[in-house]
Amino acid sequence: MEEILKLQKIIDGAKDIVFFGGAGVSTESGIPDFRSQDGLYKLKYDYPPEQILSHTFFNYHTREFFDFYRDKMLYLNAKPNAAHYKLADLEKQGKLSAIVTQNIDGLHQKAGSSDVLELHGSVWRNYCTHCGKFYHVESVANSQGVPYCDCGGIIKPDVVLYEEGLDKDILEISIKHIEEADTLIIGGTSLNVYPAAGLVDYFHGKNLVVINKGKPSKIIPDALYIDGKIGEVLSQIK
Ligand code: NAD
């Protein structure tokens, strides 16, 4: 395929690649995304998933939030796929400086990547909202109803809900990496969720690549666009 050859050439010539990704990176690991045909937004619940995953809903319907969260957001046995492994490999080769991800599943780290900027947090970290005590994910996964800390506070996953702000330091470091990169690879994201999606505008380097099933909603001018499954695409890269 001509596009794969072009991508190989870009990667061969790159010195500082940043990968910016979303839920589509993990669908080949069996974790549904939000907006695909099989995505969570196509399923029927009492409330729309955007509402369930909001700060207000967490505060006022905490039990229903956790029922949904345990059922649909936790895939603790999921394994990295070829996309995660190739990106980890590019980091080891010294070509990739950072992964900026909207995912909360920790699969990049499981694949061996170390420079991972988690814009929306991680299901693997959980804290008491009252005393701040850290809890392992099992405390939430194995709980029923609302998980409580020994102090009586609610244990909250360290994930960014709708209406919540992003971590300022993670945003700043992500922007710096993107500004300094010579190559930006965007993959597996509809680019619908802001402010995360706006970060790609900070790229002023040489080569921009989009690997996605279908076109993202935001138009990326001058990009090499590869329509396909990201694991299948990246596994063809040497
Ligand atoms: P999204 O669901 O809006 O979009 C996913 C995009 O990836 C779609 O354009 C889809 O066509 C494409 N896609 C699906 N499978 C693909 C594949 N194998 N290869 C290439 N492209 C593929 O997801 P988003 O843009 O990341 O934004 C939604 C929010 O979803 C994020 O904030 C994220 O926190 C959250 N989320 C995360 C996970 C996770 O951690 N795995 C899962 C679901 C949702």
CSV table of C-alpha atoms in Angstrom, one decimal, residues 28-213:
chain,number,residue,atom,x,y,z
A,28,GLU,CA,-8.1,-3.8,18.8
A,29,SER,CA,-7.4,-4.7,22.5
A,30,GLY,CA,-11.2,-5.3,23.0
A,31,ILE,CA,-12.0,-1.9,24.7
A,32,PRO,CA,-14.9,-0.2,22.9
A,33,ASP,CA,-14.5,3.5,22.0
A,34,PHE,CA,-17.2,6.0,22.3
A,35,ARG,CA,-18.2,7.0,18.8
A,36,SER,CA,-17.7,4.0,16.5
A,37,GLN,CA,-20.5,1.8,15.3
A,38,ASP,CA,-19.8,-0.6,18.2
A,39,GLY,CA,-18.9,2.3,20.5
A,40,LEU,CA,-20.5,3.0,23.9
A,41,TYR,CA,-22.5,5.9,22.6
A,42,LYS,CA,-24.6,3.6,20.4
A,43,LEU,CA,-25.7,1.5,23.4
A,44,LYS,CA,-28.9,2.4,25.3
A,45,TYR,CA,-28.8,3.5,28.9
A,46,ASP,CA,-31.2,5.5,31.1
A,47,TYR,CA,-28.9,8.5,30.6
A,48,PRO,CA,-26.6,9.4,27.7
A,49,PRO,CA,-23.0,8.3,28.5
A,50,GLU,CA,-21.7,11.9,28.2
A,51,GLN,CA,-24.1,12.8,31.1
A,52,ILE,CA,-23.1,9.7,33.2
A,53,LEU,CA,-19.5,10.6,32.8
A,54,SER,CA,-19.9,14.1,34.0
A,55,HIS,CA,-18.9,15.7,37.3
A,56,THR,CA,-22.5,16.7,38.1
A,57,PHE,CA,-23.7,13.2,37.6
A,58,PHE,CA,-20.9,11.8,39.7
A,59,ASN,CA,-22.0,14.2,42.5
A,60,TYR,CA,-25.8,13.6,42.3
A,61,HIS,CA,-26.1,10.0,41.0
A,62,THR,CA,-23.0,8.5,42.5
A,63,ARG,CA,-24.3,4.9,42.7
A,64,GLU,CA,-25.4,4.9,39.0
A,65,PHE,CA,-22.1,6.5,38.0
A,66,PHE,CA,-20.2,3.6,39.6
A,67,ASP,CA,-22.5,0.9,38.2
A,68,PHE,CA,-21.8,2.3,34.7
A,69,TYR,CA,-18.1,2.8,35.4
A,70,ARG,CA,-17.5,-0.7,36.7
A,71,ASP,CA,-19.5,-2.2,33.9
A,72,LYS,CA,-18.2,-0.2,30.9
A,73,MET,CA,-15.0,1.6,31.7
A,74,LEU,CA,-12.9,-1.0,33.4
A,75,TYR,CA,-11.1,-3.5,31.2
A,76,LEU,CA,-8.4,-4.5,33.6
A,77,ASN,CA,-7.4,-7.7,31.7
A,78,ALA,CA,-7.0,-6.0,28.3
A,79,LYS,CA,-3.7,-6.5,26.6
A,80,PRO,CA,-1.8,-4.0,24.4
A,81,ASN,CA,-2.1,-4.5,20.7
A,82,ALA,CA,0.3,-4.0,17.8
A,83,ALA,CA,-0.1,-0.2,17.9
A,84,HIS,CA,0.9,0.1,21.5
A,85,TYR,CA,3.9,-2.2,21.0
A,86,LYS,CA,5.1,-0.4,17.8
A,87,LEU,CA,4.9,3.0,19.6
A,88,ALA,CA,6.9,1.6,22.6
A,89,ASP,CA,9.4,0.3,20.1
A,90,LEU,CA,9.8,3.7,18.5
A,91,GLU,CA,10.4,5.2,21.9
A,92,LYS,CA,13.2,2.6,22.5
A,93,GLN,CA,14.7,3.4,19.2
A,94,GLY,CA,14.9,7.1,20.4
A,95,LYS,CA,12.6,8.3,17.6
A,96,LEU,CA,9.5,9.0,19.7
A,97,SER,CA,9.6,11.5,22.5
A,98,ALA,CA,6.1,11.2,23.9
A,99,ILE,CA,2.7,9.7,23.7
A,100,VAL,CA,-0.1,12.1,24.4
A,101,THR,CA,-3.2,10.1,25.0
A,102,GLN,CA,-6.8,10.7,25.8
A,103,ASN,CA,-7.1,7.0,27.0
A,104,ILE,CA,-7.4,6.0,30.6
A,105,ASP,CA,-6.6,2.3,30.2
A,106,GLY,CA,-2.9,2.3,30.8
A,107,LEU,CA,-2.2,0.1,27.8
A,108,HIS,CA,0.7,2.2,26.5
A,109,GLN,CA,2.6,1.7,29.8
A,110,LYS,CA,1.7,-2.1,29.7
A,111,ALA,CA,3.4,-2.2,26.3
A,112,GLY,CA,6.5,-0.7,27.7
A,113,SER,CA,6.2,3.0,26.9
A,114,SER,CA,7.4,5.4,29.6
A,115,ASP,CA,6.8,8.9,28.3
A,116,VAL,CA,3.0,8.7,28.4
A,117,LEU,CA,1.0,11.9,29.0
A,118,GLU,CA,-2.5,10.9,30.2
A,119,LEU,CA,-4.7,13.9,29.4
A,120,HIS,CA,-7.7,12.3,30.9
A,121,GLY,CA,-6.1,10.4,33.8
A,122,SER,CA,-6.1,6.7,34.4
A,123,VAL,CA,-8.4,4.0,35.8
A,124,TRP,CA,-5.4,2.6,37.6
A,125,ARG,CA,-5.2,5.5,40.1
A,126,ASN,CA,-8.0,6.1,42.6
A,127,TYR,CA,-8.2,8.5,45.5
A,128,CYS,CA,-10.4,9.3,48.5
A,129,THR,CA,-12.2,12.6,47.8
A,130,HIS,CA,-12.0,13.4,51.5
A,131,CYS,CA,-8.5,12.4,52.8
A,132,GLY,CA,-6.7,11.8,49.5
A,133,LYS,CA,-5.7,8.2,50.4
A,134,PHE,CA,-4.6,6.2,47.3
A,135,TYR,CA,-6.5,3.1,46.4
A,136,HIS,CA,-5.7,0.3,44.0
A,137,VAL,CA,-8.1,-0.2,41.1
A,138,GLU,CA,-9.4,-3.4,42.7
A,139,SER,CA,-10.9,-1.4,45.5
A,140,VAL,CA,-13.2,0.1,42.9
A,141,ALA,CA,-13.6,-2.9,40.6
A,142,ASN,CA,-14.5,-5.3,43.4
A,143,SER,CA,-16.8,-2.8,45.2
A,144,GLN,CA,-20.6,-2.7,45.1
A,145,GLY,CA,-22.5,0.5,45.0
A,146,VAL,CA,-20.3,3.4,45.9
A,147,PRO,CA,-16.8,2.6,47.1
A,148,TYR,CA,-15.9,4.3,50.4
A,149,CYS,CA,-12.6,5.0,52.1
A,150,ASP,CA,-11.9,4.0,55.7
A,151,CYS,CA,-12.5,7.7,56.6
A,152,GLY,CA,-15.9,7.7,55.0
A,153,GLY,CA,-15.0,9.7,51.9
A,154,ILE,CA,-15.9,8.4,48.4
A,155,ILE,CA,-13.1,6.8,46.4
A,156,LYS,CA,-13.0,8.5,43.0
A,157,PRO,CA,-11.1,7.3,40.0
A,158,ASP,CA,-8.4,9.7,38.8
A,159,VAL,CA,-10.1,10.2,35.5
A,160,VAL,CA,-11.2,13.5,34.0
A,161,LEU,CA,-15.0,13.7,33.8
A,162,TYR,CA,-16.9,16.0,31.5
A,163,GLU,CA,-17.0,19.5,33.2
A,164,GLU,CA,-13.7,18.9,34.9
A,165,GLY,CA,-10.5,20.6,33.9
A,166,LEU,CA,-7.3,18.9,32.6
A,167,ASP,CA,-4.2,18.8,34.7
A,168,LYS,CA,-2.2,22.0,33.9
A,169,ASP,CA,1.2,20.4,34.1
A,170,ILE,CA,0.3,17.5,31.8
A,171,LEU,CA,-1.2,20.0,29.3
A,172,GLU,CA,1.9,22.2,29.3
A,173,ILE,CA,4.3,19.3,28.9
A,174,SER,CA,2.1,17.8,26.1
A,175,ILE,CA,2.1,21.2,24.3
A,176,LYS,CA,5.8,21.5,24.6
A,177,HIS,CA,6.4,18.1,23.1
A,178,ILE,CA,4.0,18.7,20.2
A,179,GLU,CA,5.6,22.2,19.5
A,180,GLU,CA,9.0,20.6,19.4
A,181,ALA,CA,8.2,17.5,17.4
A,182,ASP,CA,9.2,17.2,13.7
A,183,THR,CA,6.5,14.5,13.2
A,184,LEU,CA,3.0,14.2,14.7
A,185,ILE,CA,1.1,11.0,14.3
A,186,ILE,CA,-2.6,11.3,15.3
A,187,GLY,CA,-4.4,8.0,15.6
A,188,GLY,CA,-7.7,6.4,16.8
A,189,THR,CA,-9.4,9.6,17.8
A,190,SER,CA,-12.5,11.4,16.5
A,191,LEU,CA,-11.0,14.7,17.7
A,192,ASN,CA,-14.3,15.6,19.2
A,193,VAL,CA,-13.3,16.1,22.8
A,194,TYR,CA,-11.9,19.5,23.8
A,195,PRO,CA,-9.5,20.9,25.0
A,196,ALA,CA,-7.6,17.7,24.2
A,197,ALA,CA,-8.3,17.8,20.4
A,198,GLY,CA,-7.1,21.4,20.3
A,199,LEU,CA,-3.6,20.3,21.2
A,200,VAL,CA,-2.8,19.1,17.6
A,201,ASP,CA,-2.9,22.8,16.6
A,202,TYR,CA,0.4,23.4,18.4
A,203,PHE,CA,2.2,21.2,15.8
A,204,HIS,CA,4.4,23.2,13.4
A,205,GLY,CA,6.7,20.4,12.4
A,206,LYS,CA,7.4,18.8,9.0
A,207,ASN,CA,5.2,15.7,8.8
A,208,LEU,CA,1.7,15.1,10.0
A,209,VAL,CA,0.1,11.7,9.8
A,210,VAL,CA,-3.5,10.7,10.7
A,211,ILE,CA,-4.3,6.9,11.1
A,212,ASN,CA,-7.9,6.5,11.7
A,213,LYS,CA,-10.9,4.4,10.8
